[in-house]
Tab-separated table of C-alpha atoms and ligand atoms in Angstrom:
chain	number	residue	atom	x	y	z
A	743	UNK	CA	-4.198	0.591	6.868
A	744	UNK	CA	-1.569	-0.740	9.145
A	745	UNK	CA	1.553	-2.363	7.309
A	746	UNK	CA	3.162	-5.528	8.625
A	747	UNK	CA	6.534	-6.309	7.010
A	748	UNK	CA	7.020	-10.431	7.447
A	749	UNK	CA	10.512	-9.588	6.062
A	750	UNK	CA	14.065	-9.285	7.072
A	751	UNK	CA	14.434	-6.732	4.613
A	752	UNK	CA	12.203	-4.170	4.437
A	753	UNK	CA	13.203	-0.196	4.460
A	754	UNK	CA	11.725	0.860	7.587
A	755	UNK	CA	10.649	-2.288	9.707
A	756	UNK	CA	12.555	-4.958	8.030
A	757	UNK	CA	13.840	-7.650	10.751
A	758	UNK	CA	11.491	-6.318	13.704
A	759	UNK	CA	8.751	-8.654	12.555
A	760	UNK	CA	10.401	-11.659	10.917
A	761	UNK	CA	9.208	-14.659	12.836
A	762	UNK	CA	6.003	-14.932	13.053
A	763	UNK	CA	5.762	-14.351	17.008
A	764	UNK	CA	7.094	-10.786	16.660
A	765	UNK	CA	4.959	-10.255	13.263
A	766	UNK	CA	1.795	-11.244	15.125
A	767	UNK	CA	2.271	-9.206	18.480
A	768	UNK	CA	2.640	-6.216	15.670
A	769	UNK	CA	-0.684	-7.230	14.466
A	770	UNK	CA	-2.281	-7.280	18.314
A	771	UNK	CA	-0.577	-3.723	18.209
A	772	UNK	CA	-2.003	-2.104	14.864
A	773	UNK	CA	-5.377	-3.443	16.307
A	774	UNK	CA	-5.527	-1.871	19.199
A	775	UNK	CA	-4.156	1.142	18.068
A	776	UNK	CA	-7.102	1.630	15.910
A	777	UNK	CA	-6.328	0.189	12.299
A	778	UNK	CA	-9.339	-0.189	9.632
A	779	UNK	CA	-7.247	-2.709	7.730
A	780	UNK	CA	-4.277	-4.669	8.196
A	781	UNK	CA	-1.828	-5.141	4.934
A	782	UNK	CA	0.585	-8.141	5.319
A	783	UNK	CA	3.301	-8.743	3.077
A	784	UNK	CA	6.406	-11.452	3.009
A	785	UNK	CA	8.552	-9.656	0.078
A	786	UNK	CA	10.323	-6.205	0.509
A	787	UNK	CA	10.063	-4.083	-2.772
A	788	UNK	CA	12.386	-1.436	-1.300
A	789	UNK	CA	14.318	-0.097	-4.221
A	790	UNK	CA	17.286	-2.383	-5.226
A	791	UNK	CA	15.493	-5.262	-3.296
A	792	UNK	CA	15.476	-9.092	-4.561
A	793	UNK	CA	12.685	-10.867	-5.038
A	794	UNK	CA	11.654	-14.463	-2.914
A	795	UNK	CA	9.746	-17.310	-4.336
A	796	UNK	CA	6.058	-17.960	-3.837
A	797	UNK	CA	6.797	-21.088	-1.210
A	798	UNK	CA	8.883	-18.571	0.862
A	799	UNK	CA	6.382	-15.821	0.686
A	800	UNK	CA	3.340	-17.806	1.463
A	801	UNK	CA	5.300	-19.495	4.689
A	802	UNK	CA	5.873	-15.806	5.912
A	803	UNK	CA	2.688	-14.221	5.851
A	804	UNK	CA	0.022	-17.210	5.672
A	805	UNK	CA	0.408	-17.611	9.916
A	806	UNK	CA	-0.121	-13.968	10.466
A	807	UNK	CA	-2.843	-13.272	7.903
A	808	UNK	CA	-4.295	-16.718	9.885
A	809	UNK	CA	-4.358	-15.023	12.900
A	810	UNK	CA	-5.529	-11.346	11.873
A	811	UNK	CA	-8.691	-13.057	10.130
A	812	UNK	CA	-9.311	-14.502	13.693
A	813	UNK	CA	-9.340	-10.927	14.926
A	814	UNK	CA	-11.721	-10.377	13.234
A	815	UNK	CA	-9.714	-7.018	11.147
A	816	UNK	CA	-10.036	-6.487	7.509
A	817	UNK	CA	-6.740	-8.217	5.810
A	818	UNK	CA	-4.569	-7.238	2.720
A	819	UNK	CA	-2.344	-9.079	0.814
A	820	UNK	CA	0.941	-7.235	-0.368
A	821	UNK	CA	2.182	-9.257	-2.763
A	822	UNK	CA	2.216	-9.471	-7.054
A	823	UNK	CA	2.298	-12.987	-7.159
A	824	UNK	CA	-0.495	-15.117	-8.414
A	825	UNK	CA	-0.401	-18.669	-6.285
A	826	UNK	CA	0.245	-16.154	-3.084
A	827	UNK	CA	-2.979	-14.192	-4.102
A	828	UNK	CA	-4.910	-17.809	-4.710
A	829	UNK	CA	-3.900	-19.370	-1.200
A	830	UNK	CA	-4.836	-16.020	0.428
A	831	UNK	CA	-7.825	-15.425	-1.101
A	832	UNK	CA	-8.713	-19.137	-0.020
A	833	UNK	CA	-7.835	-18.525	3.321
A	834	UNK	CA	-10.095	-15.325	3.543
A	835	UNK	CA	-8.409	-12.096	2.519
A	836	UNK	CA	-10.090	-9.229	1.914
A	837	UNK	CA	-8.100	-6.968	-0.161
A	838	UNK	CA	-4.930	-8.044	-2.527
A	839	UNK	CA	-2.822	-5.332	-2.542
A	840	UNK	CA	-0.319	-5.882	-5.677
A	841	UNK	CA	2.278	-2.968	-6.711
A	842	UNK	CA	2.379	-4.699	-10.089
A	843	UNK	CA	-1.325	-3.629	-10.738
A	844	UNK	CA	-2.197	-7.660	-11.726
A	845	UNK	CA	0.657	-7.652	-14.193
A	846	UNK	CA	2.346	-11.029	-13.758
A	847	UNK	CA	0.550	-13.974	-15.963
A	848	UNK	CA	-2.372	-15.006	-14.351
A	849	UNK	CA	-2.874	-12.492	-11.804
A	850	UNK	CA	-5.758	-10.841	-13.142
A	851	UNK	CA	-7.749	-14.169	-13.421
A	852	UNK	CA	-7.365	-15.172	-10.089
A	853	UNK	CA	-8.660	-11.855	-8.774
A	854	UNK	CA	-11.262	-12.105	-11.468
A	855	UNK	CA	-12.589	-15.642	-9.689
A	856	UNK	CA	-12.822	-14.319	-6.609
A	857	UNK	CA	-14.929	-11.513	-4.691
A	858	UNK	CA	-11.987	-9.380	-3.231
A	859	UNK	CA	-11.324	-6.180	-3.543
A	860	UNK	CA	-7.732	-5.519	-5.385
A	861	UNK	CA	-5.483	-2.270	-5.533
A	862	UNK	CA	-3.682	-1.493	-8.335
A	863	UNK	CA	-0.648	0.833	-7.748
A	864	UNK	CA	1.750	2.506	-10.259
A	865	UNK	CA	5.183	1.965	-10.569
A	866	UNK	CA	8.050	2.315	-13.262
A	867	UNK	CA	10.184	0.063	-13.763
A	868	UNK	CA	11.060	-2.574	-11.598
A	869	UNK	CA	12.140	-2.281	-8.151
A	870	UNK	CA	15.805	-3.817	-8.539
A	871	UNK	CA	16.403	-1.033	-10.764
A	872	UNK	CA	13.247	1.631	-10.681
A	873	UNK	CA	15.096	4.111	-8.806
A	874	UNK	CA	17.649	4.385	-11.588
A	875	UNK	CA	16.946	7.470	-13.329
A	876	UNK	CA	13.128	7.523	-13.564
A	877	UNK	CA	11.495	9.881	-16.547
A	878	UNK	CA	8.407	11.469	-17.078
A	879	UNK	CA	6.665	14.153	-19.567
A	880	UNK	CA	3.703	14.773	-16.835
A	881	UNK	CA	4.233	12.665	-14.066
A	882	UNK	CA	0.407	12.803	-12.384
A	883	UNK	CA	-0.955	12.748	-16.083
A	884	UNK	CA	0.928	9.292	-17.344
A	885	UNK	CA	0.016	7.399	-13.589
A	886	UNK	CA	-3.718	8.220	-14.222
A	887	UNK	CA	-3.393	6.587	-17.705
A	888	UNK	CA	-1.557	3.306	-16.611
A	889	UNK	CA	-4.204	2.836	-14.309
A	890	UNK	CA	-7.123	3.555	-16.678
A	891	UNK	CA	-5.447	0.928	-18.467
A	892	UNK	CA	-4.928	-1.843	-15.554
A	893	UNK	CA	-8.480	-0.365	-14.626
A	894	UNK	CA	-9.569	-1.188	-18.352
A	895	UNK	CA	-7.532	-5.228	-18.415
A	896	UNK	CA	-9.531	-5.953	-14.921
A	897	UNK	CA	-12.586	-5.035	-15.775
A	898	UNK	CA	-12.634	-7.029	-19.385
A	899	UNK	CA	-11.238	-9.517	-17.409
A	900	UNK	CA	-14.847	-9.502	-15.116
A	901	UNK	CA	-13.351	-7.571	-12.377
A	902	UNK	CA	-16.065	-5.403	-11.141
A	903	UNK	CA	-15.231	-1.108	-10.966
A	904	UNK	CA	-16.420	-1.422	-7.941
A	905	UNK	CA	-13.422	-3.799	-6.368
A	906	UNK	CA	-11.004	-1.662	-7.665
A	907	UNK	CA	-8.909	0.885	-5.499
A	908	UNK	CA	-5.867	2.736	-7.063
A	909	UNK	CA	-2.918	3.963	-5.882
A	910	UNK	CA	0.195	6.216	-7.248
A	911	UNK	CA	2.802	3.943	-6.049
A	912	UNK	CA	4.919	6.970	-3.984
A	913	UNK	CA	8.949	6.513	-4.128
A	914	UNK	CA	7.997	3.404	-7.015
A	915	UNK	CA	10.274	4.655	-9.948
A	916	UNK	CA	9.976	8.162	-8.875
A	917	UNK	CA	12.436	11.342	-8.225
A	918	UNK	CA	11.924	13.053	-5.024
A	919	UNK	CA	10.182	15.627	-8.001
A	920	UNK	CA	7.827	13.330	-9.124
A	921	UNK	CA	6.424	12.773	-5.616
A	922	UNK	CA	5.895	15.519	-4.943
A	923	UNK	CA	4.158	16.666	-8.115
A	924	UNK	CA	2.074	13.235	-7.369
A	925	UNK	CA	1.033	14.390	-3.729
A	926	UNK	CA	0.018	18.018	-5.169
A	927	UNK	CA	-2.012	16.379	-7.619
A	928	UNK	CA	-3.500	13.508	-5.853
A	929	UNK	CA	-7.480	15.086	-6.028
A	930	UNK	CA	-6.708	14.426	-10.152
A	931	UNK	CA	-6.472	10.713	-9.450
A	932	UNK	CA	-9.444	11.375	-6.602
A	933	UNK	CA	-11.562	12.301	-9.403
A	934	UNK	CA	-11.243	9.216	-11.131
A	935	UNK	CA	-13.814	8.369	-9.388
A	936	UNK	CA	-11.823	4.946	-7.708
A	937	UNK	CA	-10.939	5.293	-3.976
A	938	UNK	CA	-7.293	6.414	-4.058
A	939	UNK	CA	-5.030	4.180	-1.434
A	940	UNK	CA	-1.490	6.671	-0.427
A	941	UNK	CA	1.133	5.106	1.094
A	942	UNK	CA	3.481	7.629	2.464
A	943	UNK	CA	4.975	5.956	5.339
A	944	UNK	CA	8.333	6.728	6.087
A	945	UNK	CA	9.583	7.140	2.596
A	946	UNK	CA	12.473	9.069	1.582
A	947	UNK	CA	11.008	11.875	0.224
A	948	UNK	CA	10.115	12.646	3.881
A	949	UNK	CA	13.238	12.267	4.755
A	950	UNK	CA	14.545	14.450	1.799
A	951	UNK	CA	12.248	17.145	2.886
A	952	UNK	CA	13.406	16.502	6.869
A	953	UNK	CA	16.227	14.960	6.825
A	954	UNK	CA	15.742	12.430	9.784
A	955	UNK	CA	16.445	8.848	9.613
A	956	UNK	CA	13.803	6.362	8.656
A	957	UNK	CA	12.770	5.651	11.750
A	958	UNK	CA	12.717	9.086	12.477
A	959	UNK	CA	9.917	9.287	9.977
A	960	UNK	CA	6.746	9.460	12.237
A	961	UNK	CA	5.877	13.034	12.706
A	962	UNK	CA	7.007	13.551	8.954
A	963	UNK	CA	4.605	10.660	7.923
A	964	UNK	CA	1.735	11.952	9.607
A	965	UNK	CA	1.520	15.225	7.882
A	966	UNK	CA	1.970	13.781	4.550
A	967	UNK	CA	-0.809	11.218	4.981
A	968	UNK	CA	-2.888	14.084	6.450
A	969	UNK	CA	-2.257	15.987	3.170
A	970	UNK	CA	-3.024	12.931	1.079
A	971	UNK	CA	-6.664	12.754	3.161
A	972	UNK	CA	-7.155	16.758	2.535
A	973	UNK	CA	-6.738	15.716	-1.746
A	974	UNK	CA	-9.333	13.142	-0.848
A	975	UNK	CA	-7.664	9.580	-0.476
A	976	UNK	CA	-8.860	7.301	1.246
A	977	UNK	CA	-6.958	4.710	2.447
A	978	UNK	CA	-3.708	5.923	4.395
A	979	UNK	CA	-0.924	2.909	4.362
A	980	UNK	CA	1.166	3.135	7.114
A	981	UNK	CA	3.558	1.958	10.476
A	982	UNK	CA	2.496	4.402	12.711
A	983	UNK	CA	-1.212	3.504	13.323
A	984	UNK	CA	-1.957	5.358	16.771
A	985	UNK	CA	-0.026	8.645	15.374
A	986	UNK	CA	-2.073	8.806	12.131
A	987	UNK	CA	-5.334	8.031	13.961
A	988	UNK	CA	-5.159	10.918	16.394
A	989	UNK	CA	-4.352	13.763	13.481
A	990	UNK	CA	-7.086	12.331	11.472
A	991	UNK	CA	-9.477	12.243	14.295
A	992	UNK	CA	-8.627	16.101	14.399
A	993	UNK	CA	-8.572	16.584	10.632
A	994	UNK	CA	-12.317	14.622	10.747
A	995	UNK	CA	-13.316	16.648	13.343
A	996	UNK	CA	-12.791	20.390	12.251
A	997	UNK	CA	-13.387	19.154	8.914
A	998	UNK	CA	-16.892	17.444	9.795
A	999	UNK	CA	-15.961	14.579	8.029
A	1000	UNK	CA	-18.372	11.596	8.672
A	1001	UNK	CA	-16.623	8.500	9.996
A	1002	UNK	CA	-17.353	6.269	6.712
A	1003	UNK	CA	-15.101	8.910	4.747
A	1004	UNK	CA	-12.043	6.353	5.058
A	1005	UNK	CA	-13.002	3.515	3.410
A	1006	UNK	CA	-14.313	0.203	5.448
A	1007	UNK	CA	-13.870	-2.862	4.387
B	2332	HH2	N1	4.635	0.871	-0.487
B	2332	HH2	C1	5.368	-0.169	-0.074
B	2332	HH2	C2	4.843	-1.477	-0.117
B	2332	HH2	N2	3.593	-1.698	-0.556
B	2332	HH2	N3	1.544	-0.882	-1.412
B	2332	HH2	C3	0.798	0.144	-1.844
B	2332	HH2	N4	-0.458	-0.076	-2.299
B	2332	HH2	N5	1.270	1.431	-1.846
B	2332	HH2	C4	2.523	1.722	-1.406
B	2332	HH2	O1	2.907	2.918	-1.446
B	2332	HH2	C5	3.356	0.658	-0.950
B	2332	HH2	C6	2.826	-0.663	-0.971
B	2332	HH2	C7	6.749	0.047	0.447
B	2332	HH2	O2	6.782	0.231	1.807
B	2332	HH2	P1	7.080	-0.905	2.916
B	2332	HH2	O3	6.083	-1.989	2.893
B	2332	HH2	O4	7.206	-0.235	4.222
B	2332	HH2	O5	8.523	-1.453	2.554
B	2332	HH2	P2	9.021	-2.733	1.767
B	2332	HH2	O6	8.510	-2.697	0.381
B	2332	HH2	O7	10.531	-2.595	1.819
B	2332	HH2	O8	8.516	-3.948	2.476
């Protein structure tokens, strides 16, 4: 999954794809480069960032979710907010992607009236404040029960188990600790049985473990998602399409992992 940031604020891309010009020749890129997916979003959720309003977010990505449709790529919707998830979903998308898990009011129904597939990620707190001193008995034990429970308020909400993919929101209220104890035990949420999304990309604990800049992230990212494929996820989120491709191509390969292991939209 290829990440397009339609944001002047993101951690590790924000301002390189702002207009929509630059946003869609990173689209053009991702594609050729070999994404399965592409995941658009208009509203940075770094930690301490501020949130934008629906008419904002919508006037971001809607022009470059427009034009990946037309490419004919599998398209995700970052975003937690409802009237963003019902225009997109009009306009085609095939995955919302919401690091709220459906939370906001209405959120699960409009997923629920529509045939999308939706990933529901884990995260404590919010992300203004979620870095500040986050707290956990079992960290990899009390993610896999908040998203039984999101699991459990989209299905009675006639979300099918099948639609769902889940995801333990790395560097989302989290110590440097805590993701790592989540990326050791990432075959616990495998066995859930629901495909597990990772998103590594870039994050500080990389740069923690390396210390490089976050743009010096690449190499660093590519062995982290690799480990996240090894537990068994299958969706990799990430900037660095062409470098992620080419390890897994290895990993597949030595591994004799069929080419359907990553999940297709
Ligand atoms: N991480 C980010 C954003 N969306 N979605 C899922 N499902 N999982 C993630 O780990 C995840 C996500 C944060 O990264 P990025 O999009 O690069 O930055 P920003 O939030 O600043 O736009």
């Amino acid at each position: 999954m290829g990440v397009i940031n339609v944001t002047p604020d993101s951690f590790s891309d924000g301002g390189y794809f702002d207009t929509t010009e630059k946003a869609i020749e990173q689209a053009r890129r991702l594609i050729q480069e070999g994404a399965d997916i592409l995941d658009i979003g208009g509203e940075s959720t770094r930690p301490g960032s501020r949130s934008v309003g629906g008419d904002e977010e919508l006037l971001r990505v809607m022009p470059v979710i427009e034009f990946a449709l037309s490419m004919d790529i599998p398209v995700s919707v970052d975003t937690s907010k409802p009237e963003v998830m019902r225009a997109t979903i009009d306009a085609g998308v095939d995955l919302v992607n919401d690091i709220n898990a459906l939370r906001a009011p209405g959120a699960l129904d409009v997923v629920a009236d529509s045939a999308v597939m939706i990933c529901l990620m884990h995260m404590q707190g919010k992300p203004e404040t979620m870095q500040h001193n986050p707290q956990y008995s079992d960290v990899v034990a009390e993610v896999i029960s908040f998203l039984e429970q999101r699991v459990a308020a989209a299905v009675s909400t006639g979300i099918e188990r099948e639609r769902i993919i889940i995801d333990p929101g790395f560097g989302f209220g989290k110590t440097f600790e805590h993701n790592l104890m989540l990326l050791r035990g990432l075959d616990r949420l495998v066995s859930t049985n629901f495909p597990v999304l990772a998103g590594l990309s870039r994050k500080s604990m990389l740069g923690t473990i390396t210390g490089n800049a976050v743009n010096d992230r690449v190499h660093a990212s590519v062995a982290a998602g690799l480990l996240a494929v090894g537990q068994g996820a299958r969706i990799i989120r990430v900037h660095d399409v062409k470098a992620t491709r080419d390890a897994f191509s290895v990993f597949a390969a030595v591994n004799r992992i069929a080419p359907g292991f990553l999940l297709h939209l």
